XYZ file of C-alpha atoms in Angstrom:
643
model
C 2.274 -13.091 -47.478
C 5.527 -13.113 -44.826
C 4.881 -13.141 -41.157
C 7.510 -12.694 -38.324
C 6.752 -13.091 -35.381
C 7.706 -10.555 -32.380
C 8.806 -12.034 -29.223
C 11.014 -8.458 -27.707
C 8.582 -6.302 -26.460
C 5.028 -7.166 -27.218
C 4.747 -10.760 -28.336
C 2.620 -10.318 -31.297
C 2.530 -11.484 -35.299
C 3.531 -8.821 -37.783
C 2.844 -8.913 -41.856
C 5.525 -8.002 -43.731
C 4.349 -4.190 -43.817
C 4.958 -3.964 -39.736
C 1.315 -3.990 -39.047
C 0.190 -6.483 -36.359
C -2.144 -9.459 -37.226
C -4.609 -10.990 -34.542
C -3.670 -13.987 -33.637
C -4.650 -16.212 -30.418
C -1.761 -15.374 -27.864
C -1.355 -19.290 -26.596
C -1.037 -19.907 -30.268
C 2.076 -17.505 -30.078
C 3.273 -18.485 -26.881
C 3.561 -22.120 -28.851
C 5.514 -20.664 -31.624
C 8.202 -19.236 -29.533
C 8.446 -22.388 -27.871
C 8.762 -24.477 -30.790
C 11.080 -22.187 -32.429
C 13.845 -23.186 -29.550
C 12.967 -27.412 -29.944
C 14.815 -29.562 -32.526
C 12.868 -29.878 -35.639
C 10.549 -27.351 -34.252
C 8.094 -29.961 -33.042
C 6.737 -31.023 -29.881
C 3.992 -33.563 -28.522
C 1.043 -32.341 -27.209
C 1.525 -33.786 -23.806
C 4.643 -31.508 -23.720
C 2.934 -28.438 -25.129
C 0.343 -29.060 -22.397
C 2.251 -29.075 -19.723
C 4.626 -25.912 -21.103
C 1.298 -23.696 -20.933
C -0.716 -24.833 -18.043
C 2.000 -27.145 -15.795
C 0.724 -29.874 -13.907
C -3.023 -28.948 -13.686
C -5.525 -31.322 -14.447
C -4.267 -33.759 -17.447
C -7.865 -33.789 -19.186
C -8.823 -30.481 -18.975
C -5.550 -29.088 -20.568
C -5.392 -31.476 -23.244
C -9.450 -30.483 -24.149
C -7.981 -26.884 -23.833
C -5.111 -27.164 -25.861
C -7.489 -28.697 -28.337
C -9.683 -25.720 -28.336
C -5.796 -23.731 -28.927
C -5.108 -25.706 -31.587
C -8.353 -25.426 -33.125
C -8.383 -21.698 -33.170
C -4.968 -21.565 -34.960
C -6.473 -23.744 -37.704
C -9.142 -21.481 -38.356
C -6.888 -18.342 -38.145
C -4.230 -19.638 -40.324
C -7.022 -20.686 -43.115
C -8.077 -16.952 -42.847
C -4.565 -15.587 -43.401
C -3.881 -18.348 -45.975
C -1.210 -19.610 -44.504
C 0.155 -22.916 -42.876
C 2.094 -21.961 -39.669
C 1.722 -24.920 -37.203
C 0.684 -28.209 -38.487
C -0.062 -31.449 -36.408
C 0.063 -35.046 -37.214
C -1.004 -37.607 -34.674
C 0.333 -36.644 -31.388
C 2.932 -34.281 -32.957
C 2.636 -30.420 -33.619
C 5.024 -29.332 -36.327
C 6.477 -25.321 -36.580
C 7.165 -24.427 -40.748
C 9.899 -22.700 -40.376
C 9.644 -21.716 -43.987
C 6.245 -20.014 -43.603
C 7.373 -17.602 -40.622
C 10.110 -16.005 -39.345
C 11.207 -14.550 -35.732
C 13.030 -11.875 -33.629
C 14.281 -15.064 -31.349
C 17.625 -15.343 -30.535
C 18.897 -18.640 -31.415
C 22.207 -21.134 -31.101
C 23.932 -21.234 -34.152
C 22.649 -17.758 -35.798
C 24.338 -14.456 -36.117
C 27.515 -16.247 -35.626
C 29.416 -15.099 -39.039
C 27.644 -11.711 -38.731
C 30.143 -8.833 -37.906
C 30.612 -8.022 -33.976
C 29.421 -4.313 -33.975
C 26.144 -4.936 -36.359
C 25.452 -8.268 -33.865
C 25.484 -6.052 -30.740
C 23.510 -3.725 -32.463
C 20.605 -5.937 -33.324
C 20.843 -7.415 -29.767
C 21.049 -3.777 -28.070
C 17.194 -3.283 -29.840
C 16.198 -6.369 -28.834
C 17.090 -6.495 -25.261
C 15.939 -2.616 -24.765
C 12.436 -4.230 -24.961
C 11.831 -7.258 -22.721
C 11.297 -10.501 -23.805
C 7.311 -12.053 -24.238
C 6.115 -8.587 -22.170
C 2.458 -9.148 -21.685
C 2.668 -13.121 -21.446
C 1.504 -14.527 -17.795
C 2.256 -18.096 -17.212
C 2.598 -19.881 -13.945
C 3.442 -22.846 -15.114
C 6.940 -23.973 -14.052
C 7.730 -25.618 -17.373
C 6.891 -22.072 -18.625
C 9.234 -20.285 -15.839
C 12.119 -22.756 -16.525
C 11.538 -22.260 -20.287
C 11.875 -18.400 -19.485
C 14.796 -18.459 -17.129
C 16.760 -20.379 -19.720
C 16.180 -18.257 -23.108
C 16.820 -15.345 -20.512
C 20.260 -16.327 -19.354
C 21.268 -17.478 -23.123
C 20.382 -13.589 -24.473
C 22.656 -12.089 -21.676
C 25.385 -14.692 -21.994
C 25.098 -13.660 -25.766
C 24.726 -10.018 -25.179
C 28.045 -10.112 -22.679
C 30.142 -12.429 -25.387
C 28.970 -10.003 -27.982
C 30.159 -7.123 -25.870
C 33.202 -8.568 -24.940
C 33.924 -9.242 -28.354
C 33.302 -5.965 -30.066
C 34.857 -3.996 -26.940
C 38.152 -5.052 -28.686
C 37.617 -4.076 -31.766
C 36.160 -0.415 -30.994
C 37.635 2.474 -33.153
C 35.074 5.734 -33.322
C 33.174 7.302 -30.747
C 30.082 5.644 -32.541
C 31.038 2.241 -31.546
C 31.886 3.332 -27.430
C 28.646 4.316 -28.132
C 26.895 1.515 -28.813
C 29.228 -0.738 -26.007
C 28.119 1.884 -23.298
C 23.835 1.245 -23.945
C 24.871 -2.611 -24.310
C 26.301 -2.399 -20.955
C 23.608 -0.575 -19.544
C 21.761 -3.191 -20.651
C 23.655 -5.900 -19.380
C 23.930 -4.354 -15.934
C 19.951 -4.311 -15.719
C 20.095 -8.082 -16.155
C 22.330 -8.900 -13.919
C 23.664 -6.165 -12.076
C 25.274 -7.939 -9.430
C 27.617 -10.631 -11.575
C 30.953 -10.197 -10.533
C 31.612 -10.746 -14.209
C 29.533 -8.438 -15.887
C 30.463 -5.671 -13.463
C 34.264 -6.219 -14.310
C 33.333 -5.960 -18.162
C 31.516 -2.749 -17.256
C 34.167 -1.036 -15.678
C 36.215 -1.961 -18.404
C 34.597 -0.155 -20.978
C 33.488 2.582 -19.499
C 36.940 3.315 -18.285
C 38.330 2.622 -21.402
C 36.760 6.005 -22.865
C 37.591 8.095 -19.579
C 34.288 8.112 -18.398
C 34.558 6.635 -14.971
C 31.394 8.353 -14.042
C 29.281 7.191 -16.459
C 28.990 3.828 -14.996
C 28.532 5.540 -11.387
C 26.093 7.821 -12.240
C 24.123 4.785 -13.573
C 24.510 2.973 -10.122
C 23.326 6.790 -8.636
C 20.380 6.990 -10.542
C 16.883 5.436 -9.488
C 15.896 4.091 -12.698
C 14.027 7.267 -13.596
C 12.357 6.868 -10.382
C 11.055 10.257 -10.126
C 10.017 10.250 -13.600
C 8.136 6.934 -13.015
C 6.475 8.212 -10.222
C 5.057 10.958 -11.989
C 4.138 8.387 -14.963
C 2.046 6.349 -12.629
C 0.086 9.595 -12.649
C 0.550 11.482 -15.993
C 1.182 8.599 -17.969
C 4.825 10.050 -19.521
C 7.968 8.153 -18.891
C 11.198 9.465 -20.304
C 13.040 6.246 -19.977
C 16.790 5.823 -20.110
C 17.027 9.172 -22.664
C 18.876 11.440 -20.755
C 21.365 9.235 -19.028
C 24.871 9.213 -20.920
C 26.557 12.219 -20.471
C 30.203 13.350 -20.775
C 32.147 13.558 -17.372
C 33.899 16.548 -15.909
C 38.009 15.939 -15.735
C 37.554 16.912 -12.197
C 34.215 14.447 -10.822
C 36.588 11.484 -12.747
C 39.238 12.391 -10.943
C 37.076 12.517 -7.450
C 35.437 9.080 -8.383
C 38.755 7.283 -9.341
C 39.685 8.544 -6.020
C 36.903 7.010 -3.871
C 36.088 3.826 -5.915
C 38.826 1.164 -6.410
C 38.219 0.192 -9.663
C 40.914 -2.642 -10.017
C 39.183 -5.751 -10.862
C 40.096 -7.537 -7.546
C 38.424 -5.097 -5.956
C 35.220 -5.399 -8.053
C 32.856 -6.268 -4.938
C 33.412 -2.931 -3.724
C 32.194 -1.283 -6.983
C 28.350 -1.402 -4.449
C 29.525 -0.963 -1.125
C 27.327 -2.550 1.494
C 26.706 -0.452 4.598
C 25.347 -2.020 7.992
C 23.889 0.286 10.370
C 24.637 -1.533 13.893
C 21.699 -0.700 16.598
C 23.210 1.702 19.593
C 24.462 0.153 22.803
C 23.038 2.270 25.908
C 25.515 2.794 28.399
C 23.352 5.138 29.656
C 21.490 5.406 32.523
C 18.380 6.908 30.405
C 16.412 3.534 28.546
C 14.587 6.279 26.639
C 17.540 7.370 24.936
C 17.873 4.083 23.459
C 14.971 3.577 22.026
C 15.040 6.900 20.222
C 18.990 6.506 18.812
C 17.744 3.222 17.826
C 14.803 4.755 16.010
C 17.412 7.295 14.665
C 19.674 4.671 13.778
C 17.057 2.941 11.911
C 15.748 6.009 10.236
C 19.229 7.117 8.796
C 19.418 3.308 7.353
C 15.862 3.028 5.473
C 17.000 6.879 4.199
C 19.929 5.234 2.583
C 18.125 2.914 0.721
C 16.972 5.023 -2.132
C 20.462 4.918 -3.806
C 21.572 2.331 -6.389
C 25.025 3.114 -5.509
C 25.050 1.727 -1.689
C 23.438 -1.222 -0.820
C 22.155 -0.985 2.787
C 21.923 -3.840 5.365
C 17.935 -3.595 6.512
C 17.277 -2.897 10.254
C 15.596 -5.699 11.244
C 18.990 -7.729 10.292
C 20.915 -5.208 11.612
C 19.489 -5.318 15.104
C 19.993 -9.489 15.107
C 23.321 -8.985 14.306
C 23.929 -6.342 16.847
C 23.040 -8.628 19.515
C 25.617 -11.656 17.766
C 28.754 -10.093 18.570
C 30.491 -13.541 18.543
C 29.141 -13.970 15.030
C 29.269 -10.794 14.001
C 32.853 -11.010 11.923
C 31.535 -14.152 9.482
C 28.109 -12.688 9.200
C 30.021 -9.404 7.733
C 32.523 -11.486 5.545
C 29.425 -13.809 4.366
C 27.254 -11.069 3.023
C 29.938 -8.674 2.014
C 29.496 -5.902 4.320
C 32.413 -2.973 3.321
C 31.582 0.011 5.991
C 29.919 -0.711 9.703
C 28.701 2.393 11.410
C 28.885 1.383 15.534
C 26.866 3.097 17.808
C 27.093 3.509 21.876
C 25.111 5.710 24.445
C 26.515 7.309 26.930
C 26.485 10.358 29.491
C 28.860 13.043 29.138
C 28.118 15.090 32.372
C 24.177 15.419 32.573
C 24.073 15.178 29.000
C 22.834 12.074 26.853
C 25.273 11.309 24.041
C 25.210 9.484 20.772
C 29.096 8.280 19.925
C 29.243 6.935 16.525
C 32.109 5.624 14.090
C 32.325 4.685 10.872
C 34.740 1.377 10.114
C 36.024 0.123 7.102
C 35.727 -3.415 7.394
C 37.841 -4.670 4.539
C 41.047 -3.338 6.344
C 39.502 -2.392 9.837
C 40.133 0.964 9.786
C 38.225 3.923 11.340
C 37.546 6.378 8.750
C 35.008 8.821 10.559
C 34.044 9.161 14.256
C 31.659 11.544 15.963
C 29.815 12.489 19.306
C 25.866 13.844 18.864
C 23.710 14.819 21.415
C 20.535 13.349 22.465
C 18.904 16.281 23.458
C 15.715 16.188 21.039
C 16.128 19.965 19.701
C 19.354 18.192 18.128
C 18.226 15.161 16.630
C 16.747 16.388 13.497
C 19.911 18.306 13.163
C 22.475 15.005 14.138
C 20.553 13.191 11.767
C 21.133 15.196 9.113
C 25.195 15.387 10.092
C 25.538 11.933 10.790
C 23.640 11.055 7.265
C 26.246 13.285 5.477
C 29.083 12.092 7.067
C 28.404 8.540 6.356
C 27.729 9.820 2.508
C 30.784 11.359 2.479
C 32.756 9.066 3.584
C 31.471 5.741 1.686
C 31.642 8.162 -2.126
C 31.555 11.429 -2.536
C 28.589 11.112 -5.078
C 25.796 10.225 -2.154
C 25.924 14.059 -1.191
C 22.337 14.523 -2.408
C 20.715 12.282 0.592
C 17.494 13.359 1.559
C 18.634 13.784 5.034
C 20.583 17.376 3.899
C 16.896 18.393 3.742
C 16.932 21.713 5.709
C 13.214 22.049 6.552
C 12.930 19.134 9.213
C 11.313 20.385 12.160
C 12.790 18.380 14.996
C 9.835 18.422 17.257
C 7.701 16.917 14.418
C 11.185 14.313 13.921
C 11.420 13.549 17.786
C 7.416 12.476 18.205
C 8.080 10.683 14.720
C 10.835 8.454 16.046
C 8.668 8.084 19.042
C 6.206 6.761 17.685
C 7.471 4.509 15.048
C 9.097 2.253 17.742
C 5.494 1.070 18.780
C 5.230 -0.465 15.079
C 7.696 -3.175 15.872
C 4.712 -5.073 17.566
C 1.890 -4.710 16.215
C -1.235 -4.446 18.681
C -4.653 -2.255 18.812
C -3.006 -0.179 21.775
C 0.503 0.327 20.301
C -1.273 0.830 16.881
C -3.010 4.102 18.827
C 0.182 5.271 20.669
C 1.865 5.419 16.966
C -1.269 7.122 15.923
C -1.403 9.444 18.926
C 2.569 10.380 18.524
C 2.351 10.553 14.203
C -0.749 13.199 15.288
C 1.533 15.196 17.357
C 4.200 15.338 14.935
C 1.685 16.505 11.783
C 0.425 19.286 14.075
C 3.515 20.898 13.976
C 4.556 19.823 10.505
C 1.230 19.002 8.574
C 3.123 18.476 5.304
C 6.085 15.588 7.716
C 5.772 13.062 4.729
C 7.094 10.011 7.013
C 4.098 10.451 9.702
C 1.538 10.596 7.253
C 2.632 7.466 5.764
C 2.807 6.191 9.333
C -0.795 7.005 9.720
C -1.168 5.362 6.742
C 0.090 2.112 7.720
C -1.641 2.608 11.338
C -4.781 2.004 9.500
C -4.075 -0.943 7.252
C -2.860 -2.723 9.954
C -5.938 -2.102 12.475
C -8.115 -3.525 9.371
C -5.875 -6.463 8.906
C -6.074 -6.771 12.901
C -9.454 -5.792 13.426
C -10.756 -8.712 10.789
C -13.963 -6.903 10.064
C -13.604 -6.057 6.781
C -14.045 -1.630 7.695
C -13.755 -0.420 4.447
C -13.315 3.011 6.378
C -10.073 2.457 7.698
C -8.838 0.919 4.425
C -10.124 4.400 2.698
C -8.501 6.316 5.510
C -5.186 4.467 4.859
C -5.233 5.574 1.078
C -5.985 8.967 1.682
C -2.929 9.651 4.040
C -1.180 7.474 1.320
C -2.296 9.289 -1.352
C -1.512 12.722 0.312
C 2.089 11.742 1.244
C 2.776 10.877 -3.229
C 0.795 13.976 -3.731
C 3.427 16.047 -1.574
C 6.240 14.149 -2.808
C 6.838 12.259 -5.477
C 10.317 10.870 -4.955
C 8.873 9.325 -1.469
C 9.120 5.133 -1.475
C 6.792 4.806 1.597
C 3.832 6.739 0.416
C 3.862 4.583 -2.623
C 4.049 1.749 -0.429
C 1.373 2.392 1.750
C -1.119 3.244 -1.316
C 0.048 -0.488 -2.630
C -1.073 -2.038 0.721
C -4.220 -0.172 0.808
C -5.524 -1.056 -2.154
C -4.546 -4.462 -2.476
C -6.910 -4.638 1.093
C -9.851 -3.682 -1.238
C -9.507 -5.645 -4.078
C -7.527 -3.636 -6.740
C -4.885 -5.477 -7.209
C -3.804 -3.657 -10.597
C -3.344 -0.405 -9.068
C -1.551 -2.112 -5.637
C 1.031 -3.346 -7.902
C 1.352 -0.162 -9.683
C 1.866 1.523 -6.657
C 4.416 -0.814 -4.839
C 6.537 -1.040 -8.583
C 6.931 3.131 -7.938
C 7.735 2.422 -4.439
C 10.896 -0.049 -5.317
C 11.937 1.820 -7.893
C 12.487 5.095 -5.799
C 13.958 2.428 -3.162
C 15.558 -0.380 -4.305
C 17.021 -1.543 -1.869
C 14.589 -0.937 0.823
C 14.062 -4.753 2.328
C 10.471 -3.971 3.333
C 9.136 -2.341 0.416
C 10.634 -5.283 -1.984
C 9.101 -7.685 0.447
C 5.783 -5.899 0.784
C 5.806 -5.774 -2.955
C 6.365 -9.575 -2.890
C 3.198 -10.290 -1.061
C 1.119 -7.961 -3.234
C 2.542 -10.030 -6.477
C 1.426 -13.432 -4.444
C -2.172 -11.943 -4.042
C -2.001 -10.881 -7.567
C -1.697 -14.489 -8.505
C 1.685 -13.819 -9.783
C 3.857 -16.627 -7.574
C 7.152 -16.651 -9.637
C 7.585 -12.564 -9.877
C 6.450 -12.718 -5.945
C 9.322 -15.566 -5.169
C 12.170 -13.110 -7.169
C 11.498 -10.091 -5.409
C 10.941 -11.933 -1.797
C 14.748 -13.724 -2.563
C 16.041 -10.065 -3.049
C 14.669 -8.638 -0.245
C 15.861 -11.878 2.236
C 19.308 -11.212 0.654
C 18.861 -7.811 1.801
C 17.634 -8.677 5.157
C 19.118 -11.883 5.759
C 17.739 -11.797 9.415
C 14.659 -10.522 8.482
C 10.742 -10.442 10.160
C 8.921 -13.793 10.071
C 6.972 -12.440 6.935
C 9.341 -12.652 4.428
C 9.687 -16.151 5.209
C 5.565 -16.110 5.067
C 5.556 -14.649 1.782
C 7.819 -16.542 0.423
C 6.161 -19.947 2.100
C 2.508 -18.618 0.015
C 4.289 -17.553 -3.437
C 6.116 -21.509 -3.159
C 2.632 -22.929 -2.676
C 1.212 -20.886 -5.449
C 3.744 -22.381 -7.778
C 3.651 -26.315 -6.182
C 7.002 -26.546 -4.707
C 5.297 -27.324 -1.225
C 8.730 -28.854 -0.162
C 9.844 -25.329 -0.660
C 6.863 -23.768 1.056
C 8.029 -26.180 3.794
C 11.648 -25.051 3.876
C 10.692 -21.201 4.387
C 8.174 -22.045 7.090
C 11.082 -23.893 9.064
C 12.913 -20.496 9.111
C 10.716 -18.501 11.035
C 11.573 -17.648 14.378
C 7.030 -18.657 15.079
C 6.348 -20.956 12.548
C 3.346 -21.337 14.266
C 1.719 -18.158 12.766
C 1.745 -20.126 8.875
C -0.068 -23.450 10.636
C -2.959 -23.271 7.885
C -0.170 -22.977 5.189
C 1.847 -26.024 6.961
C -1.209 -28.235 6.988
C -2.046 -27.538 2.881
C 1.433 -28.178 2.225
C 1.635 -31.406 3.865
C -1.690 -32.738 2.646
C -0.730 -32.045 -0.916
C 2.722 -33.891 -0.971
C -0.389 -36.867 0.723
C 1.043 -36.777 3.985
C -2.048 -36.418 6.068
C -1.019 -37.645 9.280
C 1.341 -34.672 9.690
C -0.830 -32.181 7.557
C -3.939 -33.093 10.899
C -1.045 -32.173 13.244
C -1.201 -28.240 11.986
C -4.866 -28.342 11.361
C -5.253 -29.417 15.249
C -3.079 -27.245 16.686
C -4.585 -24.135 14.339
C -8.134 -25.296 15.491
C -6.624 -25.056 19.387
C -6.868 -21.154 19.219
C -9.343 -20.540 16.167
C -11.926 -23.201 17.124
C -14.489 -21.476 14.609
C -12.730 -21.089 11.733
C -14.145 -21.663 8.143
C -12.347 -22.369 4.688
C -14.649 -20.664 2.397
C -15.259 -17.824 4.950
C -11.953 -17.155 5.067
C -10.790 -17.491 1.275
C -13.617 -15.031 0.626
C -12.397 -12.309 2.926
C -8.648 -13.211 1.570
C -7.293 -11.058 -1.536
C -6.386 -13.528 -4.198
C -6.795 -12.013 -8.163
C -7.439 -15.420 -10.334
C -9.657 -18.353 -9.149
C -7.168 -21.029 -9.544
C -5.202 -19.629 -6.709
C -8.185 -19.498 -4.348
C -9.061 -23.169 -5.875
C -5.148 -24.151 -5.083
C -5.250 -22.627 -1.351
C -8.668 -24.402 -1.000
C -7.743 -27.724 -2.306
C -4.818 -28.276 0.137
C -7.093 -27.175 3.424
C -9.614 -29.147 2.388
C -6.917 -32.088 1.807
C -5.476 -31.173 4.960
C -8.930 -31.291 7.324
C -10.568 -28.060 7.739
């Protein structure tokens, strides 16, 4: 009997009827690696190290044993010879089974269009889907067969883009670009090829309305729930003459110009030239609120607050910090008094040529700000593409009391104590009694909670159950909200289930994605997961997002390098912190495992200074960590290091 074995979508072995045929899943995790080695054979030192990395030499080689002894038995009971070993060296028969992998050297004399369509149902499905490895041999492995299917998919593409003749073939190049702009979506190259074809066929706003949408956001949201996700289905769709015509209008589409295809959008903090400090802090708060609104669309990238504020204080390095992270629009801000009125003066500037495309003057007066948010968030829109009309902030049913105690109290949050942690609660009370259903407050109250537990140290379950219920009524309400998602994530990754945090904080990016704090609070969930290398992608993102950002991106991505055993990298992200101080534990495990334990006792003194009674096991206990070896890891290096 043939077997092929599956490596897009589930990895799995099929018979040569379709149907799938047990087989140990380290076993097939071998066969996809031998499949890419010459002569399909490797030693078992290698094959060790490819599924486990550098833990323990013994115990892996008496576990790949107990691998290798399991595919023995399973391929006498299929009666067939898959994987043979001799001496030191395991051996793939090619001959015996076949495979979905996409390999150098074949395809190449198949015809362009029936190439890109094998590779289009391929790559809809991702590659080795349920497989968890933290080895790095395993992530390098991974990285590389990744980035030879999309240089194949975009030669492919480029290929057969100049040979397309029906409506059937535009077809098929417009779901292989999708495709190719969900792997790497921000590749000068690949975005230049997009354009390309999509243009080619008239339909400019195809390729926009795929930067608008959210990735079915909505539809995922409701999935976490109802368990129905509609996918990609209803995305192609022919344009009007007249939206083309508005979108060639507002997006240069010349291939020079290709950076601008996302524009980037910095939201600079207000300067008060007032003489009220409480107007201020609540344009600031408005400032920041219109940003994190922004960030649900694909089709503007947003610079996040927290690097917005640094910046806004840099003026002298203001111009290369634009230039070096590709900022296209700056909305500045100033306070001042017009009369005995408190005004908000804002304008919107076009960086690339320094030109002033939109100015206005909004009062302060709190009746107006729900209102001024709503014109100043449409203005923006309108001004960056005419396709970000649909902002949330057009909402008409903001009550601006509820808005005003809102932005009141979310500027306590920026430090987080016990008494500004009740002023936020206090204010996000005030604003739900006159708007019960205010979807930002209640995830506000949310977060007030999480963060007392995290503060408090005392393991309340009640305030972790408090925090998911005002979680769970915000994603009741609404669906399409990234924060309430967010805040369920935290909350149960607190208590333990670390399944449904991750569920939760997926929903949240995808209705955000490019909302810096949910990517990085996502981040940290994946490193308590025990899932370093997914937690060390998303924390990159959301750093390139907020280049200036909070010392706990840094943090996270300090803990998801540890998890992984680049401690020199752990290292290098504890050095950017503004208090590197607050990661002294972390410090000390790094430098005892890279055996430098004179330094690695500097930490653990200094730590001891101001937690004299600290205990390693106590602590690891009360810490959220999903697999053993990660708790085992963490422990190793403290130990190592002294405590």
């Amino acid at each position: 009997m043939a077997f092929v074995l599956k490596t897009f979508g589930r990895l799995q072995l099929v018979d040569e009827e379709g149907n799938a045929v047990a087989f140990p899943e380290k076993g097939l995790l071998l066969l996809a690696y031998l499949f890419t080695t010459d002569q399909g054979s490797a030693d078992r030192t290698t094959l060790a190290r490819f599924l486990w990395g550098e833990a323990d030499r013994d115990v892996a080689q008496s576990t790949l044993r107990k691998v290798i002894s399991r595919i023995k038995a399973r391929q006498i009971d299929l009666g067939v010879n898959i994987l043979s070993s001799q001496g030191n060296v395991l051996t793939l028969d090619r001959g015996a089974l076949s495979s979905d992998m996409l390999l150098a050297g074949e395809g190449e004399e198949v015809e362009p269009f029936s190439r890109l369509r094998q590779l289009v149902t391929l790559m809809n499905q991702p590659f080795l889907e349920p497989v968890h490895s933290h080895s790095r041999q395993f992530q390098h492995w991974l990285a590389e067969r990744e980035n030879y299917h999309n240089e194949l998919l975009a030669n492919t593409l480029r290929t057969a883009s100049q040979l397309a003749q029906s409506r059937k073939d535009a077809e098929l190049l417009r779901k292989a670009a999708v495709i190719l702009f969900r792997t790497e979506p921000k590749d000068p190259e690949t975005l230049q090829l997009l354009i390309k074809i999509f243009k080619a066929e008239g339909e400019v706003e195809l390729l926009r309305s795929y930067f608008e949408q959210r990735r079915s956001a909505t539809s995922k949201g409701s999935a976490a729930r109802t368990g129905s996700d509609d996918g990609d289905a209803k995305f192609l769709r022919p344009p009007s003459a007249s939206s083309t015509a508005k979108l060639e209008a507002s997006l240069p589409l010349e291939p020079e110009d290709i950076r601008i295809a996302i524009p980037r959008l910095v939201l600079l903090p207000p300067r008060n030239q007032s003489a009220r400090p409480q107007a201020g802090f609540l344009a600031a708060s408005l400032v920041e609120d219109i940003t994190i609104g922004f960030c649900v669309f694909n089709s503007l990238e947003v610079i996040a607050p927290y690097s917005a504020v640094q910046i806004g204080h840099q003026v002298e390095t203001q111009k290369a910090f634009f230039e070096r992270h590709c900022v296209n629009y700056i909305l500045d801000t100033r306070i001042s008094n017009m009369g005995d009125e408190v005004t908000l003066f804002a304008q919107l500037i076009f960086f690339d040529q320094n030109q002033i495309v939109w100015a206005e003057r909004f009062s302060l007066d709190r009746m107006d700000l729900a209102r001024d948010r709503r014109v100043v968030a449409r203005q923006i829109a309108l001004s960056v593409s005419s396709e970000i009309e649909r902002h949330e902030a057009l909402r008409e049913d903001l009550n601006p009391v509820a808005y005003h105690r809102y932005l009141v109290g979310r500027r306590h949050l920026a430090r987080l104590t016990l008494p500004n942690l009740r002023r936020v609660r206090k204010e996000m009370k005030a604003a739900l009694s006159v708007s019960p259903d205010f979807a930002p407050a209640l995830s506000s109250m949310a977060r007030t909670y999480s963060k007392e537990w995290l503060l408090t140290a005392r393991g309340d379950i009640d305030l972790l159950q408090l925090a998911e219920t005002f979680a769970k009524q915000v994603t009741g309400m609404r669906s399409d909200f990234a924060d309430g998602y967010r805040e369920l994530g935290v909350a149960k990754l607190l208590q333990g289930a670390f399944d449904e945090s991750a569920e939760a904080m997926e929903v949240a990016e995808s209705l955000a994605p490019h909302y810096a704090d949910v990517i990085a609070d996502y981040a940290d969930t994946l490193v308590h997961c025990s899932l370093p290398a997914m937690a060390l992608r998303k924390i990159e993102r959301a750093i390139e997002l907020n280049p200036l950002g909070p010392d706990t991106y840094f943090w996270t991505a300090a803990g998801a390098n540890y998890a992984l055993g680049e401690f020199e990298a752990s290292l290098d992200y504890i050095g950017q912190m503004a208090d590197p101080h607050l990661a002294d534990r972390l410090s000390a495990a790094n430098w005892a495992m890279l055996g430098h334990q004179d330094k690695a006792r500097i930490f653990v003194r200094r730590f001891r200074e101001g937690n004299p009674d600290f205990d390693v096991d106590k602590w690891l206990s009360a810490v959220p960590s999903k697999e053993q070896w990660h708790k085992d890891l963490y422990r190793e290096g403290l130990k190592k290091a002294g405590f």
